[in-house]
C-alpha cells in the first residue's frame, strides 16, 4: 500500500506512464490516464482522508462473436477493451463505502450479506451479492472505502454492470485475498450477484471477458468449469480498427426484452427434454420444427435458429483470426449481425418500434463503409451500441460521418486490452 498523496505525486511526476501504456495499449491515452488517476486520487483524499491505498482496474468488454449464446451454454468470442473502471481503495473495518463521480452507495455492512428485496435493481445489490458469493466460497470478505471513476459508458454495450461487478470482486481479491481468486470465479460471483441479488437474468460472457482480459474464446458447455482460451491476435496487424458507436439509446426499461431471449430459447430446449439449447441436437430441432412452432411459437423458433448458427460461427471467427484470414472473420461478423437482426430480433424493442437507433446506425454504417467494413448490433441489443470493423485508412471518415448523426465522441475507436480485472498499484 501507499499513501494516496504519495501515489498522486508519483502519478503527476509521470512515474506510472509506462504502466498506463501497458494497460491501455495506446500512447495517445497516457496523458489522459495520468490526469484521470491523479484526479481520482485527489477525490479519494477529499472523501476519506490521506490514508494508505491500492489502485485497481476492471475493463469493459466488446462481444466479438456469440450474440446471446452464453446463457444457453454456448460459445463466445469476447475482448477486454481499454475503457475501464478504476478504483482507489483502502481497507476499512466493518463496512464497504463506495462513492463515484455519479453516485454514492449506501454503506454495505459485511455482517449482513443476505439479499434484500428493496435493493433489487441497485448497485448496492451487486456489491452485496458479490460479497455474499465469495464469502460462501470460503474467501475472506472485509470492509473498504473506495472512490470509483468509469469511462465505460452506462448502456453502451461495453458492459458497465459486469465491469462494476468484476471491480468489486477484484477489490476483495486484492485487499483481502492476496489476488488468489481466479478470474473465472470472480466472473461467476458477478453473475450470481446480477441474477440473484440485482434480479436481472444474464449469462457469464460479460463478467468473464472483463475478469480474464485479452481476446478470449469461452465455451460455457460446462458452467462449473468454462473452457477459457486467450487468443494472441493483434487486430491492428490486419489493418482494421474496432469501432463501437454509441447510438444514444438507453437500456432502461428493457429488462423484459432481455429476459425473453433466454426464456424463449429454453422453452425450445424443454420441448426436447433439455434445459439449454446447447444440449439439443440441431438435426432433431429441424426435423421437428413444425411441432416446435406449435408448442413454442415462431419467435422462439427463430431465436433457436439463431443460436445454432451463431454458436458455430464463434469457432469459425476464432479460427479465421488465428490463421490470419481477416476476410473470413469479417464474413462471419456480418453473418452474425444479419442473424441477430432477422432471427434473434434484438435490434429494437418490440414495445417501442418507433425508437430504432441501432437500426439507423447499421443502415448508415453500411452506406458509409460501402462494403469496405462490416457492422453488427453489439452486446445485449435493443438499444445502445453497434460494432464496426473499419479499415484503418477510413476510420477518420467513418467516425466523422457517423458522429454527424449521433453526436461528437459517440464513435469509440478501441484497443484490445491484454489484462482483465487487475491490481494497478
Coordinates of C-alpha atoms in Angstrom, one line a residue:
X1 CA 0.0 0.0 0.0
X2 CA 1.0 3.6 -0.5
X3 CA -0.3 6.9 0.9
X4 CA -2.8 8.4 -1.6
X5 CA -0.9 11.7 -1.6
X6 CA 2.4 10.0 -2.4
X7 CA 0.7 8.0 -5.2
X8 CA -0.7 11.2 -6.6
X9 CA 2.7 12.9 -6.6
X10 CA 4.3 9.9 -8.3
X11 CA 1.5 9.9 -10.9
X12 CA 1.9 13.6 -11.7
X13 CA 5.6 13.1 -11.9
X14 CA 5.0 10.6 -14.7
X15 CA 6.3 7.6 -12.8
X16 CA 3.4 5.5 -13.9
X17 CA 3.4 6.4 -17.6
X18 CA 4.9 3.1 -18.7
X19 CA 2.3 1.2 -16.6
X20 CA -0.5 3.2 -18.3
X21 CA 0.8 2.4 -21.7
X22 CA 1.0 -1.3 -20.8
X23 CA -2.6 -1.3 -19.5
X24 CA -4.3 0.9 -22.1
X25 CA -2.2 -0.1 -25.2
X26 CA -2.3 3.4 -26.6
X27 CA 0.5 6.1 -26.3
X28 CA -2.1 8.8 -27.1
X29 CA -4.0 7.9 -23.9
X30 CA -1.1 8.1 -21.4
X31 CA -1.6 11.8 -20.6
X32 CA -5.3 11.3 -20.2
X33 CA -4.9 8.4 -17.9
X34 CA -2.3 10.3 -15.9
X35 CA -4.7 13.2 -15.3
X36 CA -7.6 10.7 -14.6
X37 CA -5.7 8.7 -12.0
X38 CA -4.4 11.9 -10.3
X39 CA -7.9 13.3 -10.1
X40 CA -9.3 10.0 -8.7
X41 CA -6.6 10.0 -6.0
X42 CA -7.5 13.6 -5.1
X43 CA -11.2 12.7 -4.8
X44 CA -10.3 9.8 -2.5
X45 CA -8.3 12.1 -0.3
X46 CA -11.2 14.6 -0.1
X47 CA -13.7 11.8 0.8
X48 CA -11.7 9.6 3.1
X49 CA -8.5 11.4 4.0
X50 CA -4.9 10.7 3.1
X51 CA -4.7 7.1 4.0
X52 CA -2.9 4.0 2.6
X53 CA -4.5 2.9 -0.7
X54 CA -4.3 0.5 -3.5
X55 CA -5.5 1.0 -7.1
X56 CA -7.5 -1.4 -9.2
X57 CA -8.9 -1.5 -12.7
X58 CA -11.7 -3.5 -14.4
X59 CA -12.2 -3.2 -18.2
X60 CA -15.3 -3.0 -20.3
X61 CA -15.7 -5.6 -22.9
X62 CA -16.7 -6.0 -26.5
X63 CA -18.5 -9.1 -27.7
X64 CA -16.8 -10.1 -30.9
X65 CA -18.9 -13.2 -31.6
X66 CA -21.6 -15.2 -30.0
X67 CA -24.6 -12.8 -29.7
X68 CA -26.8 -14.2 -26.9
X69 CA -25.2 -17.7 -26.9
X70 CA -23.7 -17.7 -23.4
X71 CA -26.9 -18.2 -21.5
X72 CA -27.6 -21.3 -23.5
X73 CA -24.2 -22.8 -22.5
X74 CA -22.8 -21.8 -25.9
X75 CA -19.5 -20.3 -27.1
X76 CA -18.5 -16.7 -27.3
X77 CA -15.6 -14.6 -28.5
X78 CA -15.0 -11.5 -26.5
X79 CA -12.4 -8.9 -25.9
X80 CA -11.5 -6.7 -22.9
X81 CA -11.2 -3.1 -24.2
X82 CA -9.2 -0.1 -23.0
X83 CA -12.2 1.6 -21.4
X84 CA -12.4 0.8 -17.7
X85 CA -13.5 1.4 -14.2
X86 CA -10.7 2.4 -11.8
X87 CA -10.9 2.3 -8.0
X88 CA -8.8 4.0 -5.3
X89 CA -9.4 1.9 -2.2
X90 CA -8.3 1.5 1.4
X91 CA -9.2 -1.2 3.9
X92 CA -11.9 -0.3 6.5
X93 CA -13.4 -2.3 9.4
X94 CA -16.9 -3.4 9.1
X95 CA -18.5 -1.7 6.0
X96 CA -18.0 -1.1 2.4
X97 CA -18.4 2.5 1.3
X98 CA -18.2 3.4 -2.4
X99 CA -18.5 6.8 -4.0
X100 CA -18.0 7.7 -7.6
X101 CA -18.3 10.6 -10.0
X102 CA -22.1 10.0 -10.3
X103 CA -23.3 8.3 -7.1
X104 CA -22.7 7.4 -3.5
X105 CA -23.8 3.9 -2.4
X106 CA -25.4 3.2 0.9
X107 CA -22.8 1.5 3.2
X108 CA -22.8 -2.3 3.0
X109 CA -22.3 -4.0 6.3
X110 CA -20.1 -7.0 6.0
X111 CA -22.0 -8.9 8.7
X112 CA -25.3 -8.7 6.7
X113 CA -25.0 -10.2 3.3
X114 CA -28.4 -11.7 2.7
X115 CA -30.4 -10.4 -0.4
X116 CA -32.7 -7.6 0.3
X117 CA -35.9 -7.1 -1.8
X118 CA -35.7 -3.3 -1.5
X119 CA -32.2 -3.3 -3.1
X120 CA -33.2 -5.2 -6.3
X121 CA -32.1 -3.3 -9.3
X122 CA -29.5 -1.3 -7.4
X123 CA -25.7 -1.1 -7.3
X124 CA -25.9 -2.0 -3.6
X125 CA -27.4 -5.3 -4.6
X126 CA -24.5 -6.1 -6.9
X127 CA -21.9 -5.3 -4.1
X128 CA -23.8 -7.3 -1.5
X129 CA -24.2 -10.2 -4.0
X130 CA -20.6 -10.4 -4.9
X131 CA -19.6 -10.3 -1.3
X132 CA -22.1 -13.0 -0.3
X133 CA -20.9 -15.3 -3.1
X134 CA -17.2 -15.0 -2.4
X135 CA -17.9 -15.4 1.4
X136 CA -19.9 -18.6 0.7
X137 CA -17.0 -19.9 -1.4
X138 CA -14.7 -19.5 1.6
X139 CA -12.9 -16.4 0.7
X140 CA -12.2 -13.5 3.1
X141 CA -14.6 -10.5 2.8
X142 CA -13.9 -7.2 4.5
X143 CA -14.7 -3.6 4.5
X144 CA -13.2 -0.9 2.4
X145 CA -13.5 2.7 1.4
X146 CA -13.4 3.3 -2.4
X147 CA -13.7 6.0 -5.0
X148 CA -14.6 4.8 -8.4
X149 CA -14.5 6.5 -11.8
X150 CA -15.5 5.0 -15.0
X151 CA -15.2 5.7 -18.7
X152 CA -17.3 2.5 -19.5
X153 CA -20.5 4.3 -20.5
X154 CA -23.7 3.0 -18.9
X155 CA -25.9 1.4 -21.6
X156 CA -23.1 1.3 -24.0
X157 CA -23.0 -2.4 -24.7
X158 CA -19.5 -2.4 -23.2
X159 CA -21.0 -3.9 -20.1
X160 CA -20.6 -1.3 -17.4
X161 CA -22.5 -3.5 -14.9
X162 CA -20.2 -6.5 -15.4
X163 CA -17.1 -4.3 -15.1
X164 CA -18.6 -3.0 -11.8
X165 CA -19.2 -6.5 -10.5
X166 CA -15.7 -7.6 -11.5
X167 CA -14.3 -4.5 -9.8
X168 CA -16.0 -5.4 -6.5
X169 CA -14.5 -8.9 -6.8
X170 CA -11.1 -7.6 -7.7
X171 CA -11.1 -5.2 -4.8
X172 CA -11.9 -8.1 -2.4
X173 CA -9.4 -10.3 -4.1
X174 CA -6.6 -7.7 -3.7
X175 CA -7.4 -6.2 -0.3
X176 CA -8.2 -9.4 1.5
X177 CA -7.2 -12.5 -0.6
X178 CA -3.7 -11.8 -2.0
X179 CA -5.1 -11.9 -5.5
X180 CA -5.5 -15.7 -5.3
X181 CA -9.1 -15.8 -6.5
X182 CA -9.0 -16.9 -10.2
X183 CA -10.7 -14.7 -12.8
X184 CA -13.5 -17.2 -13.7
X185 CA -14.5 -17.4 -10.0
X186 CA -14.7 -13.6 -9.9
X187 CA -16.8 -13.7 -13.1
X188 CA -19.2 -16.2 -11.6
X189 CA -19.6 -14.2 -8.4
X190 CA -20.6 -11.2 -10.6
X191 CA -23.1 -13.3 -12.5
X192 CA -24.6 -14.6 -9.2
X193 CA -25.0 -11.1 -7.9
X194 CA -26.7 -9.9 -11.0
X195 CA -29.1 -12.9 -11.2
X196 CA -29.9 -13.4 -7.6
X197 CA -29.5 -10.0 -5.9
X198 CA -30.0 -7.5 -8.7
X199 CA -32.7 -9.5 -10.3
X200 CA -31.6 -9.5 -13.9
X201 CA -31.1 -12.7 -15.9
X202 CA -27.7 -12.7 -17.5
X203 CA -25.1 -15.1 -18.9
X204 CA -21.5 -15.2 -17.9
X205 CA -19.8 -13.8 -21.0
X206 CA -19.6 -10.1 -19.9
X207 CA -18.1 -10.9 -16.5
X208 CA -15.7 -13.5 -17.9
X209 CA -14.4 -11.1 -20.6
X210 CA -13.8 -8.3 -18.1
X211 CA -12.2 -10.6 -15.5
X212 CA -10.0 -12.6 -17.9
X213 CA -8.9 -9.9 -20.3
X214 CA -7.4 -10.0 -23.8
X215 CA -9.2 -11.6 -26.7
X216 CA -10.9 -14.7 -25.2
X217 CA -12.7 -17.7 -26.6
X218 CA -15.1 -19.1 -24.0
X219 CA -17.0 -22.3 -24.1
X220 CA -19.7 -22.5 -21.5
X221 CA -20.9 -26.1 -22.1
X222 CA -19.7 -26.9 -18.5
X223 CA -20.7 -23.9 -16.5
X224 CA -18.8 -25.2 -13.5
X225 CA -15.6 -25.1 -15.5
X226 CA -16.0 -22.9 -18.6
X227 CA -13.2 -23.5 -21.1
X228 CA -11.4 -20.2 -21.5
X229 CA -8.7 -19.7 -24.2
X230 CA -6.9 -16.4 -24.7
X231 CA -6.0 -15.8 -28.3
X232 CA -2.9 -14.0 -29.4
X233 CA -4.3 -11.8 -32.0
X234 CA -3.5 -8.1 -32.8
X235 CA -6.3 -6.5 -34.7
X236 CA -4.1 -3.6 -35.7
X237 CA -1.9 -6.1 -37.7
X238 CA -4.9 -6.7 -40.0
X239 CA -5.3 -3.0 -40.8
X240 CA -8.7 -2.8 -39.2
X241 CA -9.9 -0.9 -36.1
X242 CA -12.7 -1.9 -33.7
X243 CA -15.2 0.9 -33.5
X244 CA -18.1 1.0 -31.0
X245 CA -20.8 3.5 -31.8
X246 CA -23.0 4.7 -29.0
X247 CA -26.4 5.3 -30.7
X248 CA -27.6 7.3 -27.6
X249 CA -30.3 4.8 -26.8
X250 CA -30.8 3.6 -23.2
X251 CA -31.0 0.1 -21.7
X252 CA -33.5 1.4 -19.2
X253 CA -36.9 -0.4 -19.1
X254 CA -35.6 -3.2 -21.3
X255 CA -35.3 -6.0 -18.7
X256 CA -38.3 -7.8 -20.0
X257 CA -36.9 -7.7 -23.6
X258 CA -33.6 -9.2 -22.4
X259 CA -35.3 -11.8 -20.3
X260 CA -37.5 -13.0 -23.1
X261 CA -34.5 -14.2 -25.2
X262 CA -33.2 -16.9 -22.7
X263 CA -36.8 -17.7 -21.7
X264 CA -37.8 -18.4 -25.3
X265 CA -34.6 -20.3 -26.1
X266 CA -35.1 -22.5 -23.0
X267 CA -38.7 -23.1 -24.0
X268 CA -37.5 -24.7 -27.2
X269 CA -34.8 -26.7 -25.2
X270 CA -37.5 -28.0 -22.9
X271 CA -39.5 -29.2 -25.8
X272 CA -36.7 -31.7 -26.3
X273 CA -36.3 -32.5 -22.7
X274 CA -33.3 -30.3 -22.1
X275 CA -32.7 -27.1 -20.1
X276 CA -30.4 -25.4 -22.6
X277 CA -30.2 -25.3 -26.4
X278 CA -26.5 -26.4 -26.3
X279 CA -27.8 -29.8 -25.3
X280 CA -30.3 -30.0 -28.1
X281 CA -29.5 -31.7 -31.4
X282 CA -29.7 -29.2 -34.3
X283 CA -30.9 -32.1 -36.6
X284 CA -33.7 -33.0 -34.1
X285 CA -34.7 -29.4 -34.0
X286 CA -35.0 -29.1 -37.8
X287 CA -36.8 -32.4 -38.1
X288 CA -39.5 -31.3 -35.7
X289 CA -39.6 -27.6 -36.5
X290 CA -43.4 -27.7 -37.3
X291 CA -44.1 -29.2 -33.9
X292 CA -41.8 -26.7 -32.1
X293 CA -43.7 -23.8 -33.8
X294 CA -46.9 -25.1 -32.4
X295 CA -45.6 -25.6 -28.9
X296 CA -43.2 -22.6 -28.5
X297 CA -44.4 -20.1 -31.1
X298 CA -42.5 -18.6 -34.0
X299 CA -40.2 -16.1 -32.3
X300 CA -38.8 -18.8 -30.1
X301 CA -38.1 -20.9 -33.2
X302 CA -36.3 -18.0 -34.9
X303 CA -34.2 -17.4 -31.8
X304 CA -33.3 -21.0 -31.6
X305 CA -32.3 -20.9 -35.3
X306 CA -30.0 -18.0 -34.5
X307 CA -28.4 -19.9 -31.6
X308 CA -27.5 -23.0 -33.6
X309 CA -25.8 -21.0 -36.4
X310 CA -24.2 -18.4 -34.1
X311 CA -22.7 -20.9 -31.9
X312 CA -20.8 -22.5 -34.9
X313 CA -19.8 -19.0 -36.1
X314 CA -17.8 -18.4 -33.0
X315 CA -15.2 -21.1 -33.6
X316 CA -15.1 -20.0 -37.3
X317 CA -14.3 -16.5 -36.2
X318 CA -11.6 -17.6 -33.8
X319 CA -10.0 -20.0 -36.4
X320 CA -10.1 -17.3 -39.0
X321 CA -8.3 -14.8 -36.8
X322 CA -5.7 -17.3 -35.6
X323 CA -4.9 -18.2 -39.2
X324 CA -4.8 -14.6 -40.4
X325 CA -7.9 -14.9 -42.5
X326 CA -9.4 -11.4 -41.9
X327 CA -11.8 -11.7 -44.9
X328 CA -13.2 -14.9 -43.4
X329 CA -13.5 -13.3 -40.0
X330 CA -15.4 -10.3 -41.4
X331 CA -17.8 -12.5 -43.3
X332 CA -18.7 -14.3 -40.1
X333 CA -19.1 -11.0 -38.3
X334 CA -21.5 -9.8 -41.0
X335 CA -23.4 -13.1 -40.9
X336 CA -23.7 -12.7 -37.1
X337 CA -25.2 -9.2 -37.5
X338 CA -27.7 -10.4 -40.1
X339 CA -28.8 -13.3 -37.9
X340 CA -29.2 -11.0 -34.9
X341 CA -31.4 -8.6 -36.9
X342 CA -33.6 -11.2 -38.6
X343 CA -33.8 -14.2 -36.3
X344 CA -32.7 -13.1 -32.8
X345 CA -34.5 -9.8 -33.2
X346 CA -32.6 -7.7 -30.6
X347 CA -32.0 -4.6 -32.7
X348 CA -35.0 -2.7 -31.3
X349 CA -37.6 -3.2 -28.6
X350 CA -40.9 -4.7 -29.8
X351 CA -42.9 -2.3 -27.5
X352 CA -41.0 0.7 -28.8
X353 CA -40.8 0.2 -32.6
X354 CA -40.7 4.0 -33.1
X355 CA -37.3 4.1 -31.5
X356 CA -34.7 2.3 -33.7
X357 CA -31.4 4.0 -33.1
X358 CA -29.4 0.8 -33.7
X359 CA -31.3 0.1 -37.0
X360 CA -30.4 3.6 -38.1
X361 CA -26.7 3.2 -37.1
X362 CA -26.4 -0.1 -39.0
X363 CA -28.1 1.4 -42.2
X364 CA -25.9 4.5 -42.2
X365 CA -22.7 2.5 -41.4
X366 CA -23.3 0.3 -44.4
X367 CA -23.7 3.4 -46.6
X368 CA -20.5 5.0 -45.2
X369 CA -18.5 1.8 -45.4
X370 CA -19.6 0.8 -48.9
X371 CA -18.6 -2.8 -48.4
X372 CA -15.1 -1.9 -47.1
X373 CA -16.0 -2.9 -43.5
X374 CA -18.8 -4.7 -41.6
X375 CA -21.1 -3.8 -38.7
X376 CA -23.5 -5.5 -36.3
X377 CA -25.5 -5.0 -33.2
X378 CA -23.3 -5.1 -30.2
X379 CA -23.9 -6.8 -26.9
X380 CA -27.4 -7.4 -25.5
X381 CA -29.0 -5.2 -28.1
X382 CA -32.4 -3.3 -28.2
X383 CA -30.6 0.0 -27.5
X384 CA -27.1 1.2 -27.0
X385 CA -24.3 0.4 -29.4
X386 CA -23.2 -1.1 -32.7
X387 CA -19.8 -2.6 -33.5
X388 CA -18.0 -1.9 -36.7
X389 CA -14.7 -3.3 -38.1
X390 CA -13.3 -0.5 -40.2
X391 CA -10.2 -0.3 -42.4
X392 CA -7.7 1.9 -40.6
X393 CA -7.4 4.2 -43.7
X394 CA -11.1 5.2 -43.5
X395 CA -11.6 5.3 -39.7
X396 CA -11.5 9.1 -39.6
X397 CA -14.0 9.2 -42.5
X398 CA -16.3 6.7 -40.7
X399 CA -16.0 8.4 -37.3
X400 CA -16.7 11.9 -38.7
X401 CA -19.7 10.8 -40.7
X402 CA -21.4 8.6 -38.1
X403 CA -20.9 11.3 -35.4
X404 CA -22.9 13.8 -37.5
X405 CA -25.9 11.6 -36.6
X406 CA -25.2 10.5 -33.1
X407 CA -23.0 13.3 -31.8
X408 CA -19.4 14.2 -31.1
X409 CA -17.3 11.4 -29.5
X410 CA -20.0 8.7 -29.9
X411 CA -17.7 6.6 -32.0
X412 CA -15.1 5.0 -29.8
X413 CA -12.0 3.6 -31.6
X414 CA -10.8 0.9 -29.2
X415 CA -7.8 -1.2 -28.4
X416 CA -8.0 -4.7 -27.0
X417 CA -6.5 -4.7 -23.5
X418 CA -4.4 -7.7 -22.5
X419 CA -5.3 -7.7 -18.9
X420 CA -8.7 -8.3 -17.2
X421 CA -9.6 -7.0 -13.7
X422 CA -6.3 -6.3 -12.1
X423 CA -4.4 -4.5 -9.3
X424 CA -2.7 -1.5 -10.8
X425 CA -0.7 -0.3 -7.7

